[in-house]
mmCIF file of C-alpha atoms in Angstrom:
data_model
loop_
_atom_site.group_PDB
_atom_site.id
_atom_site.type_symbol
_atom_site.label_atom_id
_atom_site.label_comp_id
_atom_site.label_asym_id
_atom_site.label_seq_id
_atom_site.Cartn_x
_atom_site.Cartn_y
_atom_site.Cartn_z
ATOM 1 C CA UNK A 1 3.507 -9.577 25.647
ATOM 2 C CA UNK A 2 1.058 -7.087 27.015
ATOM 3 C CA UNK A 3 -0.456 -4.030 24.874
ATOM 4 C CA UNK A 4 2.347 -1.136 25.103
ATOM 5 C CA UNK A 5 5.313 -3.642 23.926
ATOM 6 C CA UNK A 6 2.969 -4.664 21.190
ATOM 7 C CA UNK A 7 2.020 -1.004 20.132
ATOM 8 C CA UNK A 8 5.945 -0.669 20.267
ATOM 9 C CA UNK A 9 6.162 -2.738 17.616
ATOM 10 C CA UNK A 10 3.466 -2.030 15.218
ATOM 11 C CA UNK A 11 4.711 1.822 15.206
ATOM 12 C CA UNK A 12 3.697 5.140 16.181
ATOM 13 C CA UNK A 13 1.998 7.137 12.996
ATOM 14 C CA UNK A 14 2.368 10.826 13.099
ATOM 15 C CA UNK A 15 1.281 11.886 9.114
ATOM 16 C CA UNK A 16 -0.715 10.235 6.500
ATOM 17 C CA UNK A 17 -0.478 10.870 2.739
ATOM 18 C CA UNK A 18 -3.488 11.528 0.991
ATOM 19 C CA UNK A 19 -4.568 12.542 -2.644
ATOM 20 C CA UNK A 20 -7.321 14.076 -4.617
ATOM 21 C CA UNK A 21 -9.880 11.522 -6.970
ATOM 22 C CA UNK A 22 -8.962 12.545 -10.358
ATOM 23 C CA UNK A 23 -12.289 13.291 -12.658
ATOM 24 C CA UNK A 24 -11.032 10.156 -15.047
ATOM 25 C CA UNK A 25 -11.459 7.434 -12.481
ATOM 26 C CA UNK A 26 -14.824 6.599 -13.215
ATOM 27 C CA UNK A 27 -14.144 5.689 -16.843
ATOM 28 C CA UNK A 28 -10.445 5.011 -16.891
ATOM 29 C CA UNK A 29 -9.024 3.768 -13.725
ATOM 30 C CA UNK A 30 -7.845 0.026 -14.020
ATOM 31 C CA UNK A 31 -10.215 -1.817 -12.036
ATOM 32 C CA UNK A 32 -11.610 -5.624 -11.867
ATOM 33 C CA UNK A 33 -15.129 -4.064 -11.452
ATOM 34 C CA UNK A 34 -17.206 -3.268 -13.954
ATOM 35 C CA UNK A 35 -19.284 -1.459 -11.689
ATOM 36 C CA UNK A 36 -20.104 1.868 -12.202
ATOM 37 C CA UNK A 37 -18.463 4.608 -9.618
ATOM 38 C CA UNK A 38 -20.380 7.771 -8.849
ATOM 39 C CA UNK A 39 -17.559 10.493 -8.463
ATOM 40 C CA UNK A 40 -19.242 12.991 -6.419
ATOM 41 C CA UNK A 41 -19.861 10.578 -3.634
ATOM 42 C CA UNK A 42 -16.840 8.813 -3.909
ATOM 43 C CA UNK A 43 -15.259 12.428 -3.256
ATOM 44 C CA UNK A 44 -17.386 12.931 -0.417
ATOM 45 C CA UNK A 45 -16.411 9.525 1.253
ATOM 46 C CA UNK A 46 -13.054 10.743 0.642
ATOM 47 C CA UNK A 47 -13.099 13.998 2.433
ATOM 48 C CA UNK A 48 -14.687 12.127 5.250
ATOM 49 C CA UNK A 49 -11.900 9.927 5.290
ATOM 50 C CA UNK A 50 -9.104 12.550 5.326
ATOM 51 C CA UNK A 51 -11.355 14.672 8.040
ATOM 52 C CA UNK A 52 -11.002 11.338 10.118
ATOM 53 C CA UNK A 53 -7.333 11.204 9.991
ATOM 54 C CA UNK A 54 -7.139 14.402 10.687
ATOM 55 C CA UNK A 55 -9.783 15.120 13.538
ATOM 56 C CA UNK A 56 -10.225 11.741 14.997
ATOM 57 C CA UNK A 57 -6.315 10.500 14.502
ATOM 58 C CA UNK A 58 -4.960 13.419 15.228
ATOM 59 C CA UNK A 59 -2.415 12.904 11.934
ATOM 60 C CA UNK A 60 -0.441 15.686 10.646
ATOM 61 C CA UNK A 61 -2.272 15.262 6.512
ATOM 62 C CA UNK A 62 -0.254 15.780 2.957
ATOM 63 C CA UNK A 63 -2.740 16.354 0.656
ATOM 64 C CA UNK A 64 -1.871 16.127 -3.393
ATOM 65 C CA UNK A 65 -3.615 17.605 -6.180
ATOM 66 C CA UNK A 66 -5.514 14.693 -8.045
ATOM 67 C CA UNK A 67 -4.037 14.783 -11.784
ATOM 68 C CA UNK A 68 -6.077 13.949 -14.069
ATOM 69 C CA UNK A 69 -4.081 12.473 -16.663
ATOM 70 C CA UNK A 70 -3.406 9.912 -13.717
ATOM 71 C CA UNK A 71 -7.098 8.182 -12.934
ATOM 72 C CA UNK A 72 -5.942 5.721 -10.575
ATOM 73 C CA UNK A 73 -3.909 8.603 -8.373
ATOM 74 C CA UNK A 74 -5.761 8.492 -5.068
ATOM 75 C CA UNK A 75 -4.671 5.272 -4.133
ATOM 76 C CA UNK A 76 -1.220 6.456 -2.894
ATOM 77 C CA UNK A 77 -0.585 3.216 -0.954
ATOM 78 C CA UNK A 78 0.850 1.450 -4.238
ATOM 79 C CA UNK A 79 2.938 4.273 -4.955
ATOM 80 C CA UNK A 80 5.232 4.214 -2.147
ATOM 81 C CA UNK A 81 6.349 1.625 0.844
ATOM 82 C CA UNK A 82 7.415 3.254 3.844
ATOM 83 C CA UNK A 83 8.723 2.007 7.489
ATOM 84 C CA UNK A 84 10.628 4.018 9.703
ATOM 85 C CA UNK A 85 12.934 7.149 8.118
ATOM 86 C CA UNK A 86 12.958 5.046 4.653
ATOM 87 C CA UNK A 87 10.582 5.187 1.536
ATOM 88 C CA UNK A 88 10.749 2.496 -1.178
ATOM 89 C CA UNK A 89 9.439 4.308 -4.128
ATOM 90 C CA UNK A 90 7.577 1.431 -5.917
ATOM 91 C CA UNK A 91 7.718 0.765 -9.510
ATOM 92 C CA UNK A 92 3.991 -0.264 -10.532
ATOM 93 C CA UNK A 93 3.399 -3.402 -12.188
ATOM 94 C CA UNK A 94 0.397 -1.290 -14.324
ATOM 95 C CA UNK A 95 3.193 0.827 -16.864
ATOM 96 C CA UNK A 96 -0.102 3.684 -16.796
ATOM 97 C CA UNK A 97 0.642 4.079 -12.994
ATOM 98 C CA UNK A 98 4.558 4.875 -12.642
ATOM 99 C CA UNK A 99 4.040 8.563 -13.334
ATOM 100 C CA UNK A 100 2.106 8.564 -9.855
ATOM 101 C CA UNK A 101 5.355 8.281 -7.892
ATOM 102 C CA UNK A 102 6.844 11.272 -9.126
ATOM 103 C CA UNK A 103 4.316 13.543 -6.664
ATOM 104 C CA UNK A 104 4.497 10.702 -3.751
ATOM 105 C CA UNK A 105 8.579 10.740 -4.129
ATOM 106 C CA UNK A 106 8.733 14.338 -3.466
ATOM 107 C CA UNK A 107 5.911 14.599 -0.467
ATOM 108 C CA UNK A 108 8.231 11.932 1.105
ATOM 109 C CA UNK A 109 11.610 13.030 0.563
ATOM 110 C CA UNK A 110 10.304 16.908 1.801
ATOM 111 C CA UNK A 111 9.255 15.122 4.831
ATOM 112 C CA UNK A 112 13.107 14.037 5.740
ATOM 113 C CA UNK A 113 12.665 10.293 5.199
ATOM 114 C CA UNK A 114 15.535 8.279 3.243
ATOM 115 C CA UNK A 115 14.456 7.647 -0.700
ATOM 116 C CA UNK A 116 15.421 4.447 -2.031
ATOM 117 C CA UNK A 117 14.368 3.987 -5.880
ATOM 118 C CA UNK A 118 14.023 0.950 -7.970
ATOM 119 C CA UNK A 119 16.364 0.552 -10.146
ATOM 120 C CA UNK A 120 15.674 -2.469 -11.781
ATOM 121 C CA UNK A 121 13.556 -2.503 -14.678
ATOM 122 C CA UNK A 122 12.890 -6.049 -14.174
ATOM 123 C CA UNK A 123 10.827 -5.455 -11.453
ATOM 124 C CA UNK A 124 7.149 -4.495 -10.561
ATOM 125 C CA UNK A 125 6.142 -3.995 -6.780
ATOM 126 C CA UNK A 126 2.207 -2.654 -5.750
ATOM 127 C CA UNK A 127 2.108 -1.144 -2.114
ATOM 128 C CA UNK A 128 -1.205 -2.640 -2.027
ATOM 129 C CA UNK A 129 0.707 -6.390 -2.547
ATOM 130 C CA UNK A 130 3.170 -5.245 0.545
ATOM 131 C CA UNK A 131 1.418 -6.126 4.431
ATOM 132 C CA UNK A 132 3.612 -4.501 7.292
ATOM 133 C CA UNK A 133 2.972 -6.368 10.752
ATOM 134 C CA UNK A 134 4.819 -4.394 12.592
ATOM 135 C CA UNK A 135 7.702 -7.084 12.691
ATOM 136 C CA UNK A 136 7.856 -8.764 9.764
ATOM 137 C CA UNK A 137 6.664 -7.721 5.464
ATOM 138 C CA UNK A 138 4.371 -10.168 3.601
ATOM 139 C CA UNK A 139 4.672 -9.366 -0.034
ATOM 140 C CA UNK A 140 2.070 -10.551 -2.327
ATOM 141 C CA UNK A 141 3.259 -11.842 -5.905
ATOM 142 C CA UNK A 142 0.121 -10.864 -8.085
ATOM 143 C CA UNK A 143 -0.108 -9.586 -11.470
ATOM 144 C CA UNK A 144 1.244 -6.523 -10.055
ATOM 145 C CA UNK A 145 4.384 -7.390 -8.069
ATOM 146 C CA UNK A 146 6.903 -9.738 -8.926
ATOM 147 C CA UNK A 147 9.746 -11.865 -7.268
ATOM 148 C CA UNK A 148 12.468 -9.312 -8.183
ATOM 149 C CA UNK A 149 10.549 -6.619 -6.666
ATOM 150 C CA UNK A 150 9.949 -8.439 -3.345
ATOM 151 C CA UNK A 151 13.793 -8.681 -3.247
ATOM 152 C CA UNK A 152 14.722 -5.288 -3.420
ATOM 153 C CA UNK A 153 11.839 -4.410 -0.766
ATOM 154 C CA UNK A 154 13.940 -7.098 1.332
ATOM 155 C CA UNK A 155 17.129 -5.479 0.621
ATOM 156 C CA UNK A 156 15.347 -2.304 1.560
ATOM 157 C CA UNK A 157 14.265 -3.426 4.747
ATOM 158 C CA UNK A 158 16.967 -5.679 6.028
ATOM 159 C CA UNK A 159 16.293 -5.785 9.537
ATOM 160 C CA UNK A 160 12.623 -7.241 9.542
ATOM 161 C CA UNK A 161 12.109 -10.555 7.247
ATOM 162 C CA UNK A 162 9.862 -10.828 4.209
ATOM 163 C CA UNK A 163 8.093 -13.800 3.513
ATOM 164 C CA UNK A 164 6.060 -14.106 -0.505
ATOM 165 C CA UNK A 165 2.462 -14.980 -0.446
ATOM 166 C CA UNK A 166 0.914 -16.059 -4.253
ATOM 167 C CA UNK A 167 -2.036 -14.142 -5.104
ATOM 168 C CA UNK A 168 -4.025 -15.346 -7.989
ATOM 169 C CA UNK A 169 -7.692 -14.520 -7.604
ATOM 170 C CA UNK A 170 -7.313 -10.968 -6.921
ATOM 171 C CA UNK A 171 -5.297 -7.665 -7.884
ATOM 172 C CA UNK A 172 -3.978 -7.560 -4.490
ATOM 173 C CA UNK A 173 -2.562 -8.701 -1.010
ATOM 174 C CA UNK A 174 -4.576 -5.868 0.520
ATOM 175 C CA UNK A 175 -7.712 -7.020 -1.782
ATOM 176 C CA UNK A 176 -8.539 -9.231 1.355
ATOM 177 C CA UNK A 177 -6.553 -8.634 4.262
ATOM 178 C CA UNK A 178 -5.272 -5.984 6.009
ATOM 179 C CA UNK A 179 -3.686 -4.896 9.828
ATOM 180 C CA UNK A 180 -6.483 -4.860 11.761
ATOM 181 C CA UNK A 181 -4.350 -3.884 15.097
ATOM 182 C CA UNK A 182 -1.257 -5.046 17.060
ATOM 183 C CA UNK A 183 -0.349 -8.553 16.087
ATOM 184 C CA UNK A 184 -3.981 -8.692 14.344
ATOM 185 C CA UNK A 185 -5.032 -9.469 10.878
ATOM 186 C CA UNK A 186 -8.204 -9.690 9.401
ATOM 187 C CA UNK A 187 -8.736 -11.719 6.390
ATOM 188 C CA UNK A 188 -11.153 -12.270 4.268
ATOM 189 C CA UNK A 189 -13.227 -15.729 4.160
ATOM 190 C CA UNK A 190 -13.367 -16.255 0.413
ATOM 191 C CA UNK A 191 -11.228 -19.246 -0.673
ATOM 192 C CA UNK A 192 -8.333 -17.432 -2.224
ATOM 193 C CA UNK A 193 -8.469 -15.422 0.836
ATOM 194 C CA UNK A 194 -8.244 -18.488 3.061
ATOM 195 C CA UNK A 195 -5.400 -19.249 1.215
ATOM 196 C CA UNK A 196 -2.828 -16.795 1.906
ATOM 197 C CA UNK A 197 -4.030 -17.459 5.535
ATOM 198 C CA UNK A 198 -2.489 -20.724 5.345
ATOM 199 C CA UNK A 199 0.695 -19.304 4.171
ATOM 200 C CA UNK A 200 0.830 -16.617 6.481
ATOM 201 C CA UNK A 201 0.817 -19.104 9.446
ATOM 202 C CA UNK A 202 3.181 -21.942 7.587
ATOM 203 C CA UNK A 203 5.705 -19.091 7.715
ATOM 204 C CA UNK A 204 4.444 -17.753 11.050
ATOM 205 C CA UNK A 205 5.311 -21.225 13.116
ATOM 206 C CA UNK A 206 8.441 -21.953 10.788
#
């Protein structure tokens, strides 16, 4: 396969969604860190990041309002799954979170794209649990997203296949690994990391 049929498949990216650190993520944001987080840097590394999408990536940038009764807002990844013209509109596994979709569900559905909600109150799905390869979803089942929610992602997505990957050590599939470029992943090397690597391939060569 040489480089332009792979960047076929991985997808061309023409906006990102971005939004605002809300003043209550320092002390209220659900994290597995105790550390502390100083908020006037963290918005500075943020406005660096959007400049890069912008100036560097050439992406056409949404930017939200941070809402402060929301301190976990700026990580718009979990709120929303989106491939092609359709947007999954999650459903949060944290209950404190599912007000962030409201803002993400209407940036989306302005854009044109197809809105599919989640019906089921049964289920919990993180975007941060959900790893797009281009051709194929792995969906993380953490303490975040649950079997029922990896479902309805398939049913979303029929035409690519989703395989489940257990997470136990850490909030998310995205904690430690991520698309690193056409048919690339980098992973982590911790153990729990290495783990999921071993799934990935078992369903990779099946």
């Amino acid at each position: 396969i040489n480089m332009a049929e792979l960047m076929a498949g991985f997808g061309v990216f023409t906006h990102a969604l971005v939004r605002g650190i809300a003043s209550s993520l320092p002390k209220e944001a659900l994290r597995m860190s105790s550390a502390d987080v100083d908020l006037s840097r963290a918005r500075h590394e943020h406005d660096i990041y959007v400049g890069v999408l912008k100036h560097k990536l050439g992406l056409q940038v949404i930017e939200l309002p941070a809402d402060d009764t929301l301190p976990d807002c700026v990580f718009v990844e979990d709120a929303a799954v989106v491939c092609g013209d359709t947007a999954l509109i999650t459903r949060p596994g944290a209950p404190s979170r599912r007000d962030e979709t409201e803002a993400v569900r209407k940036a989306l559905k302005n854009l044109g794209l197809n809105i599919v909600d989640i019906a089921d109150d049964t289920a919990t799905l993180d975007g941060g649990d959900v790893l797009f390869t281009g051709r194929e979803f792995f969906v993380g089942l953490s303490k975040r997203t649950n079997q029922r929610g990896a479902e309805i992602l398939a049913d979303t997505f029929k035409d690519y296949a989703v395989s489940t990957v257990p997470v136990c050590d850490n909030l998310h599939l995205k904690s430690f690994c991520s698309m690193a470029g056409p048919g690339l992943i980098a992973i982590g090397s911790s153990e729990p990391a290495q783990k999921v690597l071993k799934v990935q391939d078992s369903n990779n060569s099946d």
